[in-house]
Coordinates of C-alpha atoms in Angstrom, one line a residue:
M433 CA 0.0 0.0 0.0
F434 CA 1.3 3.5 -0.8
P435 CA 2.4 5.5 2.3
G436 CA 0.5 8.6 1.1
L437 CA -2.7 6.6 0.9
A438 CA -2.0 5.1 4.3
A439 CA -1.7 8.5 5.8
A440 CA -5.0 9.6 4.3
A441 CA -6.7 6.5 5.6
A442 CA -5.2 7.1 9.1
A443 CA -6.5 10.7 9.0
R444 CA -9.9 9.5 8.1
R445 CA -10.0 7.0 10.9
C446 CA -9.1 9.8 13.3
G447 CA -12.1 11.8 12.2
W448 CA -10.2 14.6 10.5
S449 CA -13.0 15.8 8.2
S450 CA -11.0 18.7 6.7
A451 CA -8.2 16.5 5.2
R452 CA -7.4 17.5 1.7
R453 CA -6.8 15.3 -1.2
L454 CA -3.1 14.5 -1.9
R455 CA -2.4 14.5 -5.6
V456 CA 0.5 12.3 -6.5
R457 CA 1.7 12.2 -10.0
C458 CA 4.1 9.4 -10.5
G459 CA 6.4 8.5 -13.5
A460 CA 7.0 5.0 -14.5
A461 CA 8.1 2.9 -11.5
A462 CA 11.6 1.3 -11.7
R463 CA 11.3 -2.3 -12.8
V464 CA 14.1 -4.6 -12.0
S465 CA 13.8 -8.3 -13.2
G466 CA 13.1 -10.7 -10.4
E467 CA 12.6 -7.8 -7.9
P468 CA 9.3 -6.6 -6.6
R469 CA 8.2 -2.9 -7.2
E470 CA 9.3 -0.8 -4.3
W471 CA 9.3 2.9 -3.3
Q472 CA 12.3 4.4 -1.7
N473 CA 12.1 7.5 0.4
L474 CA 8.8 8.4 -1.2
V475 CA 6.9 10.0 1.7
T476 CA 8.1 11.2 5.1
F477 CA 5.7 12.5 7.7
G478 CA 6.2 15.5 9.9
S479 CA 5.9 15.4 13.6
F480 CA 2.6 14.3 15.2
S481 CA 1.9 16.5 18.1
N482 CA -0.3 13.9 19.7
M483 CA -1.0 10.4 18.6
V484 CA -4.2 10.0 20.7
P485 CA -6.4 11.4 19.4
C486 CA -4.6 11.1 16.1
T487 CA -3.8 14.4 14.4
L488 CA -2.1 14.9 11.1
S489 CA -0.4 18.2 11.4
Q490 CA 2.0 18.2 8.5
V491 CA 2.8 16.1 5.4
K492 CA 6.0 16.6 3.5
L493 CA 6.4 15.1 0.0
Y494 CA 9.6 14.8 -1.9
S495 CA 10.8 13.6 -5.3
T496 CA 13.5 10.9 -5.7
N497 CA 15.4 9.4 -8.6
I498 CA 15.8 5.6 -8.9
Q499 CA 18.9 4.4 -10.8
K500 CA 20.0 0.9 -11.2
E501 CA 23.3 -0.4 -12.4
G502 CA 23.1 -1.4 -16.1
Q503 CA 19.6 0.0 -16.4
G504 CA 18.4 3.3 -17.8
S505 CA 17.4 5.9 -15.2
K506 CA 13.8 6.7 -14.7
T507 CA 12.4 9.5 -12.5
L508 CA 9.6 9.2 -9.9
T509 CA 8.1 12.7 -9.3
V510 CA 5.8 13.7 -6.4
E511 CA 4.3 17.2 -6.4
K512 CA 5.0 19.1 -3.2
I513 CA 1.6 20.3 -1.8
P514 CA 1.3 22.7 1.1
S515 CA -0.4 21.4 4.2
L516 CA -3.8 22.8 5.4
D517 CA -2.1 24.6 8.3
E518 CA 0.3 26.3 5.8
A519 CA -2.6 27.3 3.5
V520 CA -4.6 28.8 6.4
K521 CA -1.6 30.8 7.7
A522 CA -1.0 32.1 4.2
V523 CA -4.5 33.5 4.1
L524 CA -4.7 34.7 7.7
K525 CA -1.2 36.1 7.8
K526 CA -0.6 39.2 10.0
R527 CA -1.5 42.4 8.4
E528 CA 0.9 45.3 8.5
Y529 CA -1.4 48.4 8.7
G530 CA 1.3 50.9 9.5
P531 CA 1.0 53.9 11.8
K532 CA -2.0 55.4 9.9
Y533 CA -4.7 53.2 8.5
T534 CA -8.1 54.8 7.7
Q535 CA -9.4 52.6 4.9
N536 CA -12.1 51.0 7.1
N537 CA -13.1 54.1 9.0
F538 CA -16.6 55.4 8.9
I539 CA -17.6 59.0 8.5
T540 CA -20.9 60.8 8.9
G541 CA -22.5 62.8 6.2
V542 CA -22.1 66.2 8.0
R543 CA -18.4 65.6 8.6
A544 CA -17.9 64.4 5.0
M545 CA -19.4 67.7 3.7
N546 CA -17.5 69.9 6.1
E547 CA -14.0 68.2 5.9
F548 CA -14.0 67.3 2.2
C549 CA -16.1 70.1 0.8
L550 CA -18.8 67.9 -0.7
K551 CA -22.5 68.4 -1.4
S552 CA -25.3 66.2 -0.3
S553 CA -25.8 65.2 -3.9
D554 CA -22.2 63.9 -4.1
L555 CA -22.9 61.6 -1.1
E556 CA -25.9 60.0 -2.8
Q557 CA -23.7 58.2 -5.2
L558 CA -21.6 56.6 -2.4
R559 CA -22.3 53.4 -0.5
K560 CA -24.5 53.9 2.5
I561 CA -24.0 51.9 5.7
R562 CA -26.4 51.7 8.6
R563 CA -24.7 51.7 12.0
R564 CA -25.7 51.7 15.6
S565 CA -26.1 55.3 16.8
P566 CA -24.1 56.7 19.7
H567 CA -26.9 59.0 20.6
E568 CA -29.8 58.1 22.9
D569 CA -32.6 59.6 20.7
T570 CA -31.8 57.5 17.6
E571 CA -31.2 53.8 17.2
S572 CA -29.2 53.9 14.0
F573 CA -27.8 56.3 11.5
T574 CA -26.2 56.4 8.0
V575 CA -22.4 56.6 7.6
Y576 CA -20.0 56.3 4.7
L577 CA -16.6 54.7 4.2
R578 CA -13.9 57.3 4.5
S579 CA -12.0 55.8 1.6
D580 CA -15.1 56.4 -0.6
V581 CA -15.4 60.0 0.6
E582 CA -11.8 60.7 0.0
A583 CA -12.0 59.2 -3.5
K584 CA -15.1 61.3 -4.3
S585 CA -13.5 64.5 -3.0
L586 CA -10.5 63.9 -5.3
E587 CA -13.0 63.3 -8.2
V588 CA -14.8 66.5 -7.4
W589 CA -11.8 68.8 -6.8
G590 CA -9.2 67.1 -8.9
S591 CA -6.3 67.2 -6.5
L592 CA -5.4 67.5 -2.8
E593 CA -4.0 71.0 -3.4
A594 CA -7.3 72.2 -4.8
L595 CA -9.2 70.7 -1.9
A596 CA -6.9 72.4 0.6
R597 CA -7.4 75.8 -1.1
E598 CA -11.2 75.3 -1.0
K599 CA -11.1 74.4 2.8
K600 CA -9.0 77.5 3.4
L601 CA -11.5 79.7 1.6
R602 CA -14.4 78.2 3.5
K603 CA -12.5 78.7 6.8
E604 CA -12.0 82.4 6.0
A605 CA -15.7 82.7 5.1
E606 CA -16.7 81.1 8.3
I607 CA -14.6 83.5 10.4
E608 CA -16.1 86.5 8.5
Y609 CA -19.6 85.1 9.1
R610 CA -18.9 84.9 12.8
E611 CA -17.6 88.4 12.9
R612 CA -20.7 89.7 11.1
L613 CA -22.9 87.6 13.4
F614 CA -21.2 89.2 16.5
R615 CA -21.7 92.7 15.2
N616 CA -25.4 92.0 14.3
Q617 CA -26.0 90.6 17.8
K618 CA -24.4 93.7 19.4
I619 CA -26.6 96.0 17.2
L620 CA -29.7 93.9 18.1
R621 CA -28.9 94.2 21.9
E622 CA -28.6 98.0 21.5
Y623 CA -31.9 98.1 19.6
R624 CA -33.6 96.1 22.4
D625 CA -32.2 98.3 25.1
F626 CA -33.5 101.4 23.2
L627 CA -37.0 100.1 22.5
G628 CA -37.3 97.6 25.4
N629 CA -37.1 93.9 25.3
T630 CA -40.5 92.3 24.8
K631 CA -39.2 88.7 24.4
P632 CA -40.4 86.1 26.9
R633 CA -38.3 85.7 30.0
S634 CA -35.1 83.8 29.2
R635 CA -33.7 80.8 31.0
M636 CA -31.0 83.0 32.5
A637 CA -33.6 85.2 34.2
S638 CA -35.8 82.3 35.3
V639 CA -32.9 80.9 37.3
F640 CA -33.2 83.8 39.8
L641 CA -36.9 83.2 40.4
K642 CA -36.5 79.9 42.2
G643 CA -34.1 77.8 44.2
P644 CA -30.6 79.1 45.0
G645 CA -30.9 82.0 42.6
K646 CA -34.0 83.3 44.5
V647 CA -32.1 83.0 47.8
V648 CA -29.1 84.9 46.4
M649 CA -31.2 87.8 45.0
V650 CA -33.1 88.2 48.3
A651 CA -29.8 88.3 50.2
I652 CA -28.3 90.9 47.8
C653 CA -31.3 93.2 48.3
I654 CA -31.3 92.9 52.1
N655 CA -27.6 93.0 52.6
G656 CA -27.3 96.0 50.3
L657 CA -29.8 98.0 52.5
N658 CA -28.1 96.8 55.7
C659 CA -24.7 97.9 54.4
F660 CA -26.0 101.4 53.6
F661 CA -27.6 102.0 57.0
K662 CA -24.7 100.5 58.9
F663 CA -22.3 102.9 57.2
L664 CA -24.5 105.8 58.2
A665 CA -24.6 104.6 61.8
W666 CA -20.8 104.2 61.8
I667 CA -20.3 107.7 60.4
Y668 CA -22.7 109.1 63.1
T669 CA -21.3 107.1 66.1
G670 CA -17.7 106.2 65.2
S671 CA -18.2 102.8 66.7
A672 CA -15.5 100.2 65.8
S673 CA -18.1 97.4 66.1
M674 CA -20.5 99.3 63.8
F675 CA -17.7 99.7 61.3
S676 CA -17.0 96.0 61.4
E677 CA -20.7 95.3 60.8
A678 CA -20.8 97.7 57.9
I679 CA -17.7 96.1 56.4
H680 CA -19.4 92.7 57.0
S681 CA -22.5 93.7 55.1
L682 CA -20.5 95.2 52.3
S683 CA -18.4 92.0 51.9
D684 CA -21.6 89.9 52.0
T685 CA -23.2 92.0 49.3
C686 CA -20.2 91.8 47.0
N687 CA -19.8 88.1 47.5
Q688 CA -23.5 87.5 46.8
V689 CA -23.2 89.5 43.5
L690 CA -20.3 87.2 42.7
L691 CA -22.5 84.2 43.5
A692 CA -25.2 85.5 41.2
L693 CA -22.6 85.7 38.4
G694 CA -21.6 82.1 39.1
I695 CA -25.2 80.9 39.0
S696 CA -25.9 82.6 35.7
K697 CA -22.7 81.1 34.2
S698 CA -23.4 77.6 35.5
V699 CA -26.6 77.2 33.5
Q700 CA -25.0 77.9 30.1
T701 CA -25.2 75.2 27.5
P702 CA -22.1 73.1 27.1
D703 CA -19.9 73.9 24.1
P704 CA -17.0 72.1 22.3
T705 CA -14.5 73.9 24.6
H706 CA -16.4 72.8 27.8
P707 CA -18.2 69.5 26.9
Y708 CA -19.3 68.9 30.5
G709 CA -20.8 72.3 30.9
F710 CA -20.2 75.1 33.4
S711 CA -21.8 73.7 36.6
N712 CA -18.5 74.1 38.5
M713 CA -18.8 77.9 38.2
R714 CA -21.0 77.9 41.4
Y715 CA -18.1 76.3 43.3
I716 CA -15.6 78.6 41.8
A717 CA -17.7 81.7 42.7
S718 CA -18.3 80.3 46.3
L719 CA -14.5 79.8 46.6
I720 CA -13.7 83.3 45.6
S721 CA -16.5 84.5 47.9
G722 CA -14.8 82.7 50.8
V723 CA -11.5 84.4 50.0
G724 CA -13.2 87.7 49.7
I725 CA -14.8 87.3 53.2
F726 CA -11.5 86.5 54.7
M727 CA -9.6 89.4 53.0
M728 CA -12.2 92.1 53.1
G729 CA -14.4 91.2 56.0
A730 CA -12.1 89.5 58.5
G731 CA -9.0 91.5 57.6
L732 CA -10.6 95.0 57.9
S733 CA -12.5 94.0 61.1
W734 CA -9.3 92.9 62.7
Y735 CA -7.4 96.0 61.6
H736 CA -10.1 98.3 62.9
G737 CA -10.3 96.4 66.2
V738 CA -6.6 96.5 66.7
M739 CA -6.5 100.2 65.9
G740 CA -9.3 100.8 68.4
L741 CA -7.3 99.0 71.1
L742 CA -4.2 101.0 70.4
N743 CA -6.0 104.4 70.0
P744 CA -9.3 104.3 71.8
Q745 CA -11.7 107.1 70.9
P746 CA -14.8 108.3 72.7
M747 CA -18.1 107.5 71.0
E748 CA -21.3 109.5 70.5
S749 CA -24.8 108.4 71.3
L750 CA -25.4 104.8 70.3
L751 CA -29.2 105.0 70.1
W752 CA -29.3 105.1 66.3
A753 CA -26.7 102.3 66.1
Y754 CA -29.0 100.1 68.3
C755 CA -31.9 100.8 66.1
I756 CA -30.0 99.9 62.9
L757 CA -28.6 96.8 64.5
A758 CA -32.1 95.7 65.5
G759 CA -33.4 96.2 62.0
S760 CA -30.3 94.3 60.6
L761 CA -31.0 91.4 63.0
V762 CA -34.6 91.1 61.7
S763 CA -33.6 91.3 58.0
E764 CA -30.6 89.0 58.3
G765 CA -32.8 86.5 60.3
A766 CA -35.4 86.6 57.5
T767 CA -32.7 85.8 54.8
L768 CA -31.3 83.1 57.1
L769 CA -34.8 81.4 57.2
V770 CA -35.1 81.6 53.5
A771 CA -31.7 79.8 53.1
I772 CA -32.5 77.2 55.7
N773 CA -35.8 76.3 54.0
E774 CA -34.2 76.0 50.6
L775 CA -31.4 73.8 52.0
R776 CA -33.8 71.6 53.9
R777 CA -36.0 71.1 50.8
S778 CA -32.9 70.2 48.7
A779 CA -31.6 67.8 51.4
Q780 CA -34.9 66.0 51.5
A781 CA -34.9 65.6 47.7
K782 CA -31.4 64.1 47.9
G783 CA -32.3 61.8 50.8
M784 CA -29.7 63.4 53.1
S785 CA -29.7 65.0 56.5
F786 CA -29.6 68.8 56.7
Y787 CA -26.2 68.7 58.5
K788 CA -24.6 66.4 56.0
Y789 CA -25.9 68.3 53.1
V790 CA -24.4 71.6 54.4
M791 CA -21.1 70.0 55.4
E792 CA -20.6 68.5 51.9
S793 CA -21.6 71.8 50.2
R794 CA -23.9 70.1 47.8
D795 CA -25.5 73.5 47.0
P796 CA -22.6 75.9 47.2
S797 CA -24.5 79.2 46.5
T798 CA -27.2 78.6 49.2
N799 CA -24.5 77.3 51.5
V800 CA -22.7 80.6 51.3
I801 CA -25.9 82.5 52.0
L802 CA -26.6 80.3 55.0
L803 CA -23.1 80.8 56.5
E804 CA -23.0 84.5 55.8
D805 CA -26.4 85.1 57.4
T806 CA -25.6 83.0 60.4
A807 CA -22.4 84.9 60.8
A808 CA -24.4 88.2 60.3
V809 CA -26.9 87.3 63.1
L810 CA -24.1 86.3 65.4
G811 CA -22.1 89.3 64.5
V812 CA -25.0 91.7 65.2
T813 CA -25.4 90.0 68.6
I814 CA -21.6 90.4 69.4
A815 CA -21.6 94.0 68.2
A816 CA -24.7 94.9 70.2
T817 CA -23.4 93.2 73.3
C818 CA -20.0 95.0 73.1
M819 CA -21.6 98.3 72.3
G820 CA -23.9 97.9 75.3
L821 CA -20.9 97.2 77.6
T822 CA -19.2 100.3 76.3
S823 CA -22.4 102.4 77.0
I824 CA -22.6 101.0 80.5
T825 CA -19.0 101.2 81.5
G826 CA -17.9 104.1 79.2
N827 CA -14.8 102.0 78.2
P828 CA -14.3 101.9 74.4
L829 CA -12.1 98.9 74.6
Y830 CA -15.2 96.6 74.7
D831 CA -16.3 98.0 71.4
S832 CA -12.9 97.2 69.9
L833 CA -13.0 93.7 71.3
G834 CA -16.4 93.4 69.5
S835 CA -14.7 94.3 66.2
L836 CA -12.1 91.6 66.8
G837 CA -14.8 89.1 67.6
V838 CA -16.7 89.8 64.4
G839 CA -13.5 89.5 62.4
T840 CA -12.7 86.2 64.0
L841 CA -16.2 84.9 63.2
L842 CA -15.8 86.0 59.5
G843 CA -12.4 84.3 59.4
V844 CA -14.0 81.0 60.5
V845 CA -16.8 81.2 58.0
S846 CA -14.3 82.0 55.1
A847 CA -12.1 79.1 56.1
F848 CA -15.0 76.7 56.0
L849 CA -16.1 78.0 52.6
I850 CA -12.6 77.7 51.1
Y851 CA -12.3 74.1 52.4
T852 CA -15.6 72.8 51.3
N853 CA -15.5 74.3 47.8
T854 CA -11.9 73.3 47.2
E855 CA -13.0 69.7 48.0
A856 CA -15.8 69.9 45.6
L857 CA -13.6 71.3 42.8
L858 CA -11.1 68.5 43.3
G859 CA -13.7 65.9 42.2
R860 CA -15.8 64.5 45.0
S861 CA -17.4 61.1 44.9
I862 CA -21.2 60.6 45.4
Q863 CA -22.6 58.8 48.4
P864 CA -21.0 55.3 49.0
E865 CA -24.4 53.8 49.2
Q866 CA -25.3 55.1 45.7
V867 CA -22.0 53.8 44.3
Q868 CA -22.7 50.4 45.8
R869 CA -26.2 50.2 44.3
L870 CA -24.8 51.1 40.8
T871 CA -22.0 48.5 41.1
E872 CA -24.5 45.8 42.2
L873 CA -26.7 46.7 39.2
L874 CA -23.7 46.0 36.8
E875 CA -22.5 42.9 38.6
N876 CA -26.0 41.3 38.6
D877 CA -26.2 41.5 34.9
P878 CA -25.5 38.1 33.2
S879 CA -23.2 39.6 30.6
V880 CA -20.8 41.1 33.2
R881 CA -18.2 39.0 34.9
A882 CA -16.6 41.7 37.1
I883 CA -16.4 45.4 37.7
H884 CA -13.1 47.2 38.5
D885 CA -12.0 50.8 39.1
V886 CA -15.4 52.3 39.8
K887 CA -15.5 56.1 40.0
A888 CA -18.7 58.3 40.4
T889 CA -17.8 62.0 40.5
D890 CA -20.2 64.8 41.4
L891 CA -20.0 67.5 38.6
G892 CA -22.3 69.9 40.5
L893 CA -25.9 71.0 39.8
G894 CA -27.1 67.4 40.4
K895 CA -24.9 66.0 37.6
V896 CA -22.8 62.8 38.1
R897 CA -20.2 61.2 35.9
F898 CA -19.9 57.4 36.3
K899 CA -16.8 55.5 35.1
A900 CA -16.0 51.8 35.5
E901 CA -13.9 49.0 33.9
V902 CA -16.2 46.1 32.9
D903 CA -15.1 42.5 32.2
F904 CA -17.7 41.2 29.9
D905 CA -18.6 37.5 29.5
G906 CA -17.8 36.8 25.9
R907 CA -19.9 33.6 25.9
V908 CA -23.0 35.4 27.0
V909 CA -22.5 38.2 24.5
T910 CA -22.0 35.7 21.7
R911 CA -25.0 33.7 22.8
S912 CA -27.0 36.9 22.7
Y913 CA -26.0 37.4 19.1
L914 CA -26.6 33.8 18.1
E915 CA -30.2 33.9 19.6
K916 CA -31.1 36.5 16.9
Q917 CA -29.6 34.4 14.0
D918 CA -31.1 31.8 11.7
F919 CA -29.3 28.6 12.7
D920 CA -30.3 26.7 9.5
Q921 CA -28.7 29.5 7.4
M922 CA -25.6 29.6 9.6
L923 CA -25.2 25.8 9.2
Q924 CA -25.6 26.1 5.5
E925 CA -22.9 28.8 5.4
I926 CA -20.6 26.6 7.5
Q927 CA -21.0 23.6 5.1
E928 CA -20.2 25.8 2.2
V929 CA -16.8 26.8 3.6
K930 CA -14.3 24.9 1.5
T931 CA -11.2 27.1 1.4
P932 CA -9.3 29.3 3.9
E933 CA -10.5 32.4 2.1
E934 CA -14.2 31.4 2.6
L935 CA -13.4 30.6 6.3
E936 CA -11.9 34.1 6.7
T937 CA -14.9 35.8 5.2
F938 CA -17.3 33.8 7.4
M939 CA -15.3 34.6 10.6
L940 CA -14.9 38.3 9.8
K941 CA -18.7 38.7 9.1
H942 CA -19.8 37.2 12.3
G943 CA -16.9 38.6 14.3
E944 CA -17.9 42.2 13.4
N945 CA -21.6 41.5 14.3
I946 CA -20.5 40.1 17.7
I947 CA -18.5 43.4 18.3
D948 CA -21.7 45.3 17.4
T949 CA -23.6 43.2 19.9
L950 CA -21.1 44.0 22.6
G951 CA -21.5 47.7 21.8
A952 CA -25.3 47.3 22.2
E953 CA -24.8 45.6 25.6
V954 CA -22.8 48.7 26.7
D955 CA -25.5 51.0 25.6
R956 CA -28.1 48.9 27.4
L957 CA -26.1 49.0 30.6
E958 CA -25.6 52.8 30.3
K959 CA -29.4 53.3 30.0
E960 CA -30.1 51.1 33.0
L961 CA -27.6 53.1 35.1
K962 CA -29.2 56.4 34.1
K963 CA -32.6 55.0 34.9
R964 CA -31.5 53.8 38.3
N965 CA -29.9 57.1 39.1
P966 CA -31.3 60.1 37.1
E967 CA -28.4 62.3 38.3
I968 CA -26.0 60.4 36.1
R969 CA -25.4 62.4 32.9
H970 CA -22.2 60.9 31.6
V971 CA -21.3 57.1 31.7
D972 CA -17.9 55.8 30.6
L973 CA -17.8 51.9 30.6
E974 CA -14.4 50.7 29.5
I975 CA -14.2 47.1 28.2
L976 CA -11.5 44.9 29.7

């Protein structure tokens, strides 16, 4: 029996269904009188990696010449045929893509028209591909192959140089358009200021009619009036404590104006430069406010108190000062109640205690108003007490001590504001209980094996960014894809696979679809996370 045929029979007995036919073309076999036909060094087998179960990994065929003494030489030729393993490796060899490869990239229609200066009619002639949409409001959208778009742009413009010139001209036109738009907007604002703005109330204005904006506006009005009357009382009496209170009200008013600017900035729509919005502007304004209280309020109060101790001056009648302090106590107390009610309502909505909500500075603007008004009420009490002692004893040193006490109180408030807002700006995590619930939601999903490196950061204004590294179960994802396929059709496709090229086509087709299924699983998990915690606005799930 021929060794080649014996190898094929052995492979068949081992159940190797993919064995290929070995074609052997032989010349005339050497015939020697009285000697049987024989093959010498015809077929040698490569190594068998394992004999049980039997596997035929490689077959090497050679040609040999048979020469006999006194006889003519005849040649036995065997064609060298590559093994199945070599053929598959030749097809599925490693691709060298280089540092830049964009042939398989997809591009949207808008980007194609902007970057390659094409018209919508030009895109109609290109291949259209439906892909899963990254946006929540649409399930799929149309994209184009970048290579097709580049070829079409060269066809339209003729060369890369012509395309570059056109892009430069369009860029200049865009800059000119923006300049004209800015000038027109400025003229329109001046026109509205002259005739009166009759448009409906804008979003910016509505912010100051409810919530923290309303609290800030009330505080600005009340503290502005208090500041004016306290300065009048200080000019009339010359009291150091009254001067400290006037400076206190002035710093509060300035800081609350700064808070109003921060609130108005924080509600602006995100832009390409600030994709996560401007919500941190409230923390920034509160931080600057804390620094202002320390420098302006505490610093001037300490300075005036020390100067009063070193150079005590007699004071005039304090009757008007007492009246203004009483009115200030009532107004500051009213603003304090407004701030307390707003913080209590917000804390209940978050499911937190009032104390914890204030300590973590979840609402920085209202938090500043609360602390400033608390310091104002305590400061009025300290000033009134020290001025009363000065009136009874006639010693102006008590009044100077009152100024130092108010300055110390403002210093404590400013230090607390600086600390809490700095912590918020550094990136503070949400409640551990909330993080645990979100982590459990992911871990309980059948397509997830494990969750690592979970981060949930508070962006301010009730916005949370959630990030986690997810180890997906590839078998579950693949099964999810197979459940949506026609098994009879897939079996037919498998049976039709005869060559390595057809195998590669089959694997690439279903491999790409499985990757799309994995992307759909990520989208589903992101939607479930946002549904579980509506504060989550940005979800980043990284696949391990």
